[in-house]
PDB file of N, CA, C and O in Angstrom:
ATOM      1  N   UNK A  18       9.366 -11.186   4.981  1.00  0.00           N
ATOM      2  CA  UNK A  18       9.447  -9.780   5.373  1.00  0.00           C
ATOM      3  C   UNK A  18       8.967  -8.909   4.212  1.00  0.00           C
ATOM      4  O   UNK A  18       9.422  -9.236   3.116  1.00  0.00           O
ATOM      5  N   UNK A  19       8.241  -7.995   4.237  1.00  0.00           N
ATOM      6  CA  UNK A  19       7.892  -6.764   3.682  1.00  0.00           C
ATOM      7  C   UNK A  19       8.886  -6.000   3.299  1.00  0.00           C
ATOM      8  O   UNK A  19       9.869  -5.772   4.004  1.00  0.00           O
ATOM      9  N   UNK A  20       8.666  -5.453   1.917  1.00  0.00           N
ATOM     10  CA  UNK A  20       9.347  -4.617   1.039  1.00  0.00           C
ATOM     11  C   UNK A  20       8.708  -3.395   0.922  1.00  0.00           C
ATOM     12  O   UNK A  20       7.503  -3.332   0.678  1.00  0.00           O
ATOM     13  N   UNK A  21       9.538  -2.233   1.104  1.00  0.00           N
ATOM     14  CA  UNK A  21       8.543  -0.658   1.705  1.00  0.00           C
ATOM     15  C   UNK A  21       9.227   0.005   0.228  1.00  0.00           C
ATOM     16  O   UNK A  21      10.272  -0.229  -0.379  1.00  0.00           O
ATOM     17  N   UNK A  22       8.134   0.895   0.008  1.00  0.00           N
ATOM     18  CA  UNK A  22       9.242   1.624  -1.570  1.00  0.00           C
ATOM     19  C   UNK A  22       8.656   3.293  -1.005  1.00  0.00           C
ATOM     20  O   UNK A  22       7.602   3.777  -0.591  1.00  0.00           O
ATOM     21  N   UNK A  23      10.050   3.754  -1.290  1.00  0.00           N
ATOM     22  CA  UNK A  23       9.729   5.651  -0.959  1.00  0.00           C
ATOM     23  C   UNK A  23       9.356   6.461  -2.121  1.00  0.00           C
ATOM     24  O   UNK A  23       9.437   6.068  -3.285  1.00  0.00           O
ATOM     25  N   UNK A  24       9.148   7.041  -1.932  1.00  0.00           N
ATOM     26  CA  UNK A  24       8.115   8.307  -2.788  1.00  0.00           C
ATOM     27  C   UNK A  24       9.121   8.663  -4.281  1.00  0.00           C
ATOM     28  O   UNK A  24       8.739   9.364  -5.217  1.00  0.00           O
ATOM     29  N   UNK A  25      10.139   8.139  -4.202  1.00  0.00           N
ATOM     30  CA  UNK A  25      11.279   8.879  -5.125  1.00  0.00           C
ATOM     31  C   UNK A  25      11.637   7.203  -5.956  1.00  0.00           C
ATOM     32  O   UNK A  25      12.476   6.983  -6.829  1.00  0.00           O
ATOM     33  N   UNK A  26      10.866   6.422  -5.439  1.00  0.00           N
ATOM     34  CA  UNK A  26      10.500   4.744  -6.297  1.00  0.00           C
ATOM     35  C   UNK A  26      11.772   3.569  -5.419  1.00  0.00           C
ATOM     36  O   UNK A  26      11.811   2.343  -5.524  1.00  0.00           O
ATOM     37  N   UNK A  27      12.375   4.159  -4.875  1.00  0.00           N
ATOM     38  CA  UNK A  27      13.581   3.223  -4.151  1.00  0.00           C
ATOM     39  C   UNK A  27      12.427   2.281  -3.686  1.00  0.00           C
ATOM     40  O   UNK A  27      11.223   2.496  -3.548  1.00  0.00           O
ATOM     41  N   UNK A  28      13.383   0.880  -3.438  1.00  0.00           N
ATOM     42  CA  UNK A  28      12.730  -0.086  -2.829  1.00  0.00           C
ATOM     43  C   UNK A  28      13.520  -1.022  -1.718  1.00  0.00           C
ATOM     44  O   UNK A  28      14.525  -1.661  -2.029  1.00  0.00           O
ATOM     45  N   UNK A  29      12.922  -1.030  -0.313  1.00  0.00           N
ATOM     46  CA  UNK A  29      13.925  -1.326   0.352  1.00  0.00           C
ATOM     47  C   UNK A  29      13.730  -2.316   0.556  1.00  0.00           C
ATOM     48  O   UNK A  29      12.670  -2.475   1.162  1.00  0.00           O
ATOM     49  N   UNK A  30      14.514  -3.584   0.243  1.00  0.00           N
ATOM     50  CA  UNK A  30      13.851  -5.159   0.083  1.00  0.00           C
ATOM     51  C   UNK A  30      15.267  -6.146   1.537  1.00  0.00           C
ATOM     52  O   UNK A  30      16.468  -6.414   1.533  1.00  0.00           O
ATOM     53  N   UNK A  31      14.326  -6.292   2.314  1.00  0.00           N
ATOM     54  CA  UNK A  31      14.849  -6.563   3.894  1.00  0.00           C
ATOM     55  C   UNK A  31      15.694  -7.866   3.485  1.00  0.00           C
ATOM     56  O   UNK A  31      16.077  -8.476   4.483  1.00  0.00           O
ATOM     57  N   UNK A  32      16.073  -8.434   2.289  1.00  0.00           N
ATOM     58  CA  UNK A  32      16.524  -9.807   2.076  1.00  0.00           C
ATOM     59  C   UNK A  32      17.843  -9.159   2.174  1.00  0.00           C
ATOM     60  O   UNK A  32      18.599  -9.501   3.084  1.00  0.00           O
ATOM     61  N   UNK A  33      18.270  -8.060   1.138  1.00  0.00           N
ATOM     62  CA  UNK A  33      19.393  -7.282   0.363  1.00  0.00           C
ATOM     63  C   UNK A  33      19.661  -6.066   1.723  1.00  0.00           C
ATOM     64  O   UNK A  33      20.795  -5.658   1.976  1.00  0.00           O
ATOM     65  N   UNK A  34      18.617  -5.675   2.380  1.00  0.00           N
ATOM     66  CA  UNK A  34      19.367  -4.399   3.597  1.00  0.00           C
ATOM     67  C   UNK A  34      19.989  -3.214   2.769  1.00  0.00           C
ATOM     68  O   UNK A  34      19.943  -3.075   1.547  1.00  0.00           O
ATOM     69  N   UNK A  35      20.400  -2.642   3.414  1.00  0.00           N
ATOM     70  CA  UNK A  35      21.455  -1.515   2.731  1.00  0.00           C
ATOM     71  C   UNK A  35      22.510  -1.260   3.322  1.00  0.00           C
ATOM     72  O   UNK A  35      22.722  -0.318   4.085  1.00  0.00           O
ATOM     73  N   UNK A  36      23.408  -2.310   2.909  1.00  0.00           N
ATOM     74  CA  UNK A  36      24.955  -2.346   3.833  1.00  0.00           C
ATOM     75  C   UNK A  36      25.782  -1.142   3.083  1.00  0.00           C
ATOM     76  O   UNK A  36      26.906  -1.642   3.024  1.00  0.00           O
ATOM     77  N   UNK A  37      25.854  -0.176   2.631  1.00  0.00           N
ATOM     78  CA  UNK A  37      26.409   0.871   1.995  1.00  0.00           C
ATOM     79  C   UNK A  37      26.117   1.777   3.108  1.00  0.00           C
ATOM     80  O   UNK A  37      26.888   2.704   3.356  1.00  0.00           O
ATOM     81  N   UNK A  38      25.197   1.601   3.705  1.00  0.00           N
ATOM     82  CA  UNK A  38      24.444   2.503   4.877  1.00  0.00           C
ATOM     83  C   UNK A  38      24.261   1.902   6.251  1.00  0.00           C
ATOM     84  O   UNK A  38      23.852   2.657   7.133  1.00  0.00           O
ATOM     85  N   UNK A  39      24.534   0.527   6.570  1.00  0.00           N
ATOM     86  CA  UNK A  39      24.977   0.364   7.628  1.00  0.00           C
ATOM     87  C   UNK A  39      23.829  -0.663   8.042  1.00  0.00           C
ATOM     88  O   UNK A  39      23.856  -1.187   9.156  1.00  0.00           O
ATOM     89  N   UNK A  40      22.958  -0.900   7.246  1.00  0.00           N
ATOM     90  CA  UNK A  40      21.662  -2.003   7.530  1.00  0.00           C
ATOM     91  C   UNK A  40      22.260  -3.103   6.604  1.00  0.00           C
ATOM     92  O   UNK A  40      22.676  -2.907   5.462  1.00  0.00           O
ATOM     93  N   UNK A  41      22.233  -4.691   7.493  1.00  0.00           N
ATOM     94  CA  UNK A  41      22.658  -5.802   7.412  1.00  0.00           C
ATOM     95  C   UNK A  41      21.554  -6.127   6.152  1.00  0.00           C
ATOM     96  O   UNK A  41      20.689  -5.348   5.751  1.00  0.00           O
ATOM     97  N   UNK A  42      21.842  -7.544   5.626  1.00  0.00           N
ATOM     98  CA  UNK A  42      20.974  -8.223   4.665  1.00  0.00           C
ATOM     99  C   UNK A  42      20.234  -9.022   5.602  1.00  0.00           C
ATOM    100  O   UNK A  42      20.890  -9.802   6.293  1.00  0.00           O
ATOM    101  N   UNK A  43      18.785  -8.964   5.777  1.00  0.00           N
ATOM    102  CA  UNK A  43      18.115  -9.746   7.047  1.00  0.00           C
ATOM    103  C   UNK A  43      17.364  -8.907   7.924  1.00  0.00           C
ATOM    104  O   UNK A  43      16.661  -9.247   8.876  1.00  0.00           O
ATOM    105  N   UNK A  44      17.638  -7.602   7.415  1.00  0.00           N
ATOM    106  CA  UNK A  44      16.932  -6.468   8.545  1.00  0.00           C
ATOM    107  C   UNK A  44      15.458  -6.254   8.091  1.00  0.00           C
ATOM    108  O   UNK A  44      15.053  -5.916   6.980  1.00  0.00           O
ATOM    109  N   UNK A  45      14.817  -6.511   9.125  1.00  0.00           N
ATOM    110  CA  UNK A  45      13.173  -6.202   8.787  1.00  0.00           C
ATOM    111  C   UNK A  45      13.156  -4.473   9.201  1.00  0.00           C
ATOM    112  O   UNK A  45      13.549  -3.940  10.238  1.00  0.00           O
ATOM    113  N   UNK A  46      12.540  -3.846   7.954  1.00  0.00           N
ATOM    114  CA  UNK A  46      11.883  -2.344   7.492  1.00  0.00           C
ATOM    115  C   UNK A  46      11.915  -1.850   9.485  1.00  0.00           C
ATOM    116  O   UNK A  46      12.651  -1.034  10.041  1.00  0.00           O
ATOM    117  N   UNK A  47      10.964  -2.616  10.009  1.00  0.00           N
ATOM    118  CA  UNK A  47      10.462  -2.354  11.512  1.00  0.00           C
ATOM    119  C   UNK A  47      12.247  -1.947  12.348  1.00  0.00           C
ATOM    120  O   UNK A  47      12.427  -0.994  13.106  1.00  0.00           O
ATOM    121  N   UNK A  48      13.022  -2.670  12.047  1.00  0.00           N
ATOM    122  CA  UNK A  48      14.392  -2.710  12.801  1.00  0.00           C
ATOM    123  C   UNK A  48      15.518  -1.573  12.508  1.00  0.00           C
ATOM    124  O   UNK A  48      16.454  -1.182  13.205  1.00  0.00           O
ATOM    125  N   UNK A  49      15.101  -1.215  11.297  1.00  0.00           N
ATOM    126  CA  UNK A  49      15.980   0.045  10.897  1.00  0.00           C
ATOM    127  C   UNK A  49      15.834   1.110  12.390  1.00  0.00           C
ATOM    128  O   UNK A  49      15.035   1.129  13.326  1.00  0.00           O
ATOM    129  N   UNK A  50      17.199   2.030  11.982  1.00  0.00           N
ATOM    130  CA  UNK A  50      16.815   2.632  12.830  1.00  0.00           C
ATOM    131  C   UNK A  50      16.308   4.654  12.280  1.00  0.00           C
ATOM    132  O   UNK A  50      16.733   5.413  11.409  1.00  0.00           O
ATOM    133  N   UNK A  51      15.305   4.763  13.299  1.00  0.00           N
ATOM    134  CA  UNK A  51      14.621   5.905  12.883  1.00  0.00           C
ATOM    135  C   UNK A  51      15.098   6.632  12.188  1.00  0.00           C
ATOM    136  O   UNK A  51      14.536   7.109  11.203  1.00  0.00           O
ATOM    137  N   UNK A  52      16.350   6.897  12.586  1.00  0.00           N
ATOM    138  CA  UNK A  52      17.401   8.330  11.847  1.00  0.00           C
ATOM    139  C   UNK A  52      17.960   7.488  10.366  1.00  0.00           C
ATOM    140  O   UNK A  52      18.950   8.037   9.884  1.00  0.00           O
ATOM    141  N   UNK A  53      17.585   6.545   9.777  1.00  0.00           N
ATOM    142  CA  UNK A  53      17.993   5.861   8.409  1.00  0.00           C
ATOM    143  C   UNK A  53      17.544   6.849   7.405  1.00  0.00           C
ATOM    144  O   UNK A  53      16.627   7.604   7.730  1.00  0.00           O
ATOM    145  N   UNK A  54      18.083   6.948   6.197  1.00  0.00           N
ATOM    146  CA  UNK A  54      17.247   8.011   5.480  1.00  0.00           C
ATOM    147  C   UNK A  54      17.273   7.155   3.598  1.00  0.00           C
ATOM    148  O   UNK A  54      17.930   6.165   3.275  1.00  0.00           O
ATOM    149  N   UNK A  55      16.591   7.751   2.953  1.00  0.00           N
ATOM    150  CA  UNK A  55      16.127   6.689   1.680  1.00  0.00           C
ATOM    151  C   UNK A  55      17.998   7.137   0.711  1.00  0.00           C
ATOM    152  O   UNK A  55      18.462   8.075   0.063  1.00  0.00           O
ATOM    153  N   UNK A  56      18.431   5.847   1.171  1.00  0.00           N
ATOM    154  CA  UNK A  56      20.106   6.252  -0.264  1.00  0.00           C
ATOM    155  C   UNK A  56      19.752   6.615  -1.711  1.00  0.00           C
ATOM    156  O   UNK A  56      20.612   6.397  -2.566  1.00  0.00           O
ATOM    157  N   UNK A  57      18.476   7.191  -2.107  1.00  0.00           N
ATOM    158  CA  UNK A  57      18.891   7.760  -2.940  1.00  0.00           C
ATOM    159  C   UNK A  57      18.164   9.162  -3.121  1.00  0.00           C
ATOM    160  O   UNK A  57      18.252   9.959  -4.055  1.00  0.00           O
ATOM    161  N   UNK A  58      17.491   9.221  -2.063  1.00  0.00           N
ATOM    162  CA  UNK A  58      16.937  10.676  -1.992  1.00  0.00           C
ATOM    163  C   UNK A  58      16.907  11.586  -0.820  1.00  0.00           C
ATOM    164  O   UNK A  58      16.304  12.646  -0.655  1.00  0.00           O
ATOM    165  N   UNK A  59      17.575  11.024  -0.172  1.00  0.00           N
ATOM    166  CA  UNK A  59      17.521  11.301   1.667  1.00  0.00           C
ATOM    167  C   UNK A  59      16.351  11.629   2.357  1.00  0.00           C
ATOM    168  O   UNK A  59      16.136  12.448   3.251  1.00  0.00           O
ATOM    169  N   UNK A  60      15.587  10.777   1.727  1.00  0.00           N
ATOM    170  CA  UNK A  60      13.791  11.210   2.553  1.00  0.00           C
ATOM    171  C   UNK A  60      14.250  10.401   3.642  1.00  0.00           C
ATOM    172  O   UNK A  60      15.110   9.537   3.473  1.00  0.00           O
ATOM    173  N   UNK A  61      13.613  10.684   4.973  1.00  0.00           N
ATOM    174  CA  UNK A  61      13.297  10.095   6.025  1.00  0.00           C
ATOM    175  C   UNK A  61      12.652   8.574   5.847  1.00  0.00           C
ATOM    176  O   UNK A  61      12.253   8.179   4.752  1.00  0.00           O
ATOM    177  N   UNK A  62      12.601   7.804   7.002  1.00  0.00           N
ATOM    178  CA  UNK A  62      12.306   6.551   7.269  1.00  0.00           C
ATOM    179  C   UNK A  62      10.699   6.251   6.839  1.00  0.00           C
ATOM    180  O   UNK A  62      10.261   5.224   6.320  1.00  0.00           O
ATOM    181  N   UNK A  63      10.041   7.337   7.178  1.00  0.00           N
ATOM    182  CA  UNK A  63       8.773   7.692   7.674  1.00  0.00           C
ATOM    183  C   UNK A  63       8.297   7.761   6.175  1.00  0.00           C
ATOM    184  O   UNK A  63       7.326   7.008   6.097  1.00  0.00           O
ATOM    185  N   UNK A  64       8.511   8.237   5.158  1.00  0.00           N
ATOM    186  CA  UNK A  64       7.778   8.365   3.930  1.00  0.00           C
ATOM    187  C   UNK A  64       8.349   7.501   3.000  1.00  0.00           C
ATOM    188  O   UNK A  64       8.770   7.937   1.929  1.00  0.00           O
ATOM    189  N   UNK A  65       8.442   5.675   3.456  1.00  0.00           N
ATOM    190  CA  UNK A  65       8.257   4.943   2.812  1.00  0.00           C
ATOM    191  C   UNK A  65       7.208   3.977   3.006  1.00  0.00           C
ATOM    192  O   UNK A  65       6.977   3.678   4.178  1.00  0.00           O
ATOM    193  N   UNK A  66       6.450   3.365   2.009  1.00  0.00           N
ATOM    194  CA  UNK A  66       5.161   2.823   2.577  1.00  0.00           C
ATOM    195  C   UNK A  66       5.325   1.352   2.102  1.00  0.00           C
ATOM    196  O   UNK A  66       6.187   0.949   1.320  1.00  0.00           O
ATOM    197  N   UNK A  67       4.331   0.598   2.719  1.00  0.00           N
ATOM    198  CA  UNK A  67       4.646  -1.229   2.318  1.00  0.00           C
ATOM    199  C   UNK A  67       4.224  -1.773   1.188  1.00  0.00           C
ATOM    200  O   UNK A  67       3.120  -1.513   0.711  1.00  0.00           O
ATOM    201  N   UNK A  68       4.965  -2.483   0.720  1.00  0.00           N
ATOM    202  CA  UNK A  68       4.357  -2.815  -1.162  1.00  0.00           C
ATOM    203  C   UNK A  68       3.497  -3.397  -1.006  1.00  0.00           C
ATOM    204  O   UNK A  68       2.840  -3.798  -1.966  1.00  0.00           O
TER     205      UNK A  68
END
């Protein structure tokens, strides 16, 4: 699975998820859901791009 990083350098790596926020370890980038936002800058889903 693909690792997407947002504009503010976060990196969202689908092995690790973001269970602080409610995405499992195992979640592919594609499965999040739309309204997810970046935990450390609250950008939207949409302005993270694929490494």
């Amino acid at each position: 699975m693909d690792k997407y990083e947002c504009v503010c350098g976060y990196v969202y790596d689908p092995d690790k998820g973001d269970p602080d926020n409610g995405i499992a370890p195992g979640t592919a980038f594609e499965d999040i859901p739309d309204d997810w936002v970046c935990p450390f800058c609250g950008l939207g889903k949409e302005m993270l791009s694929k490494m």
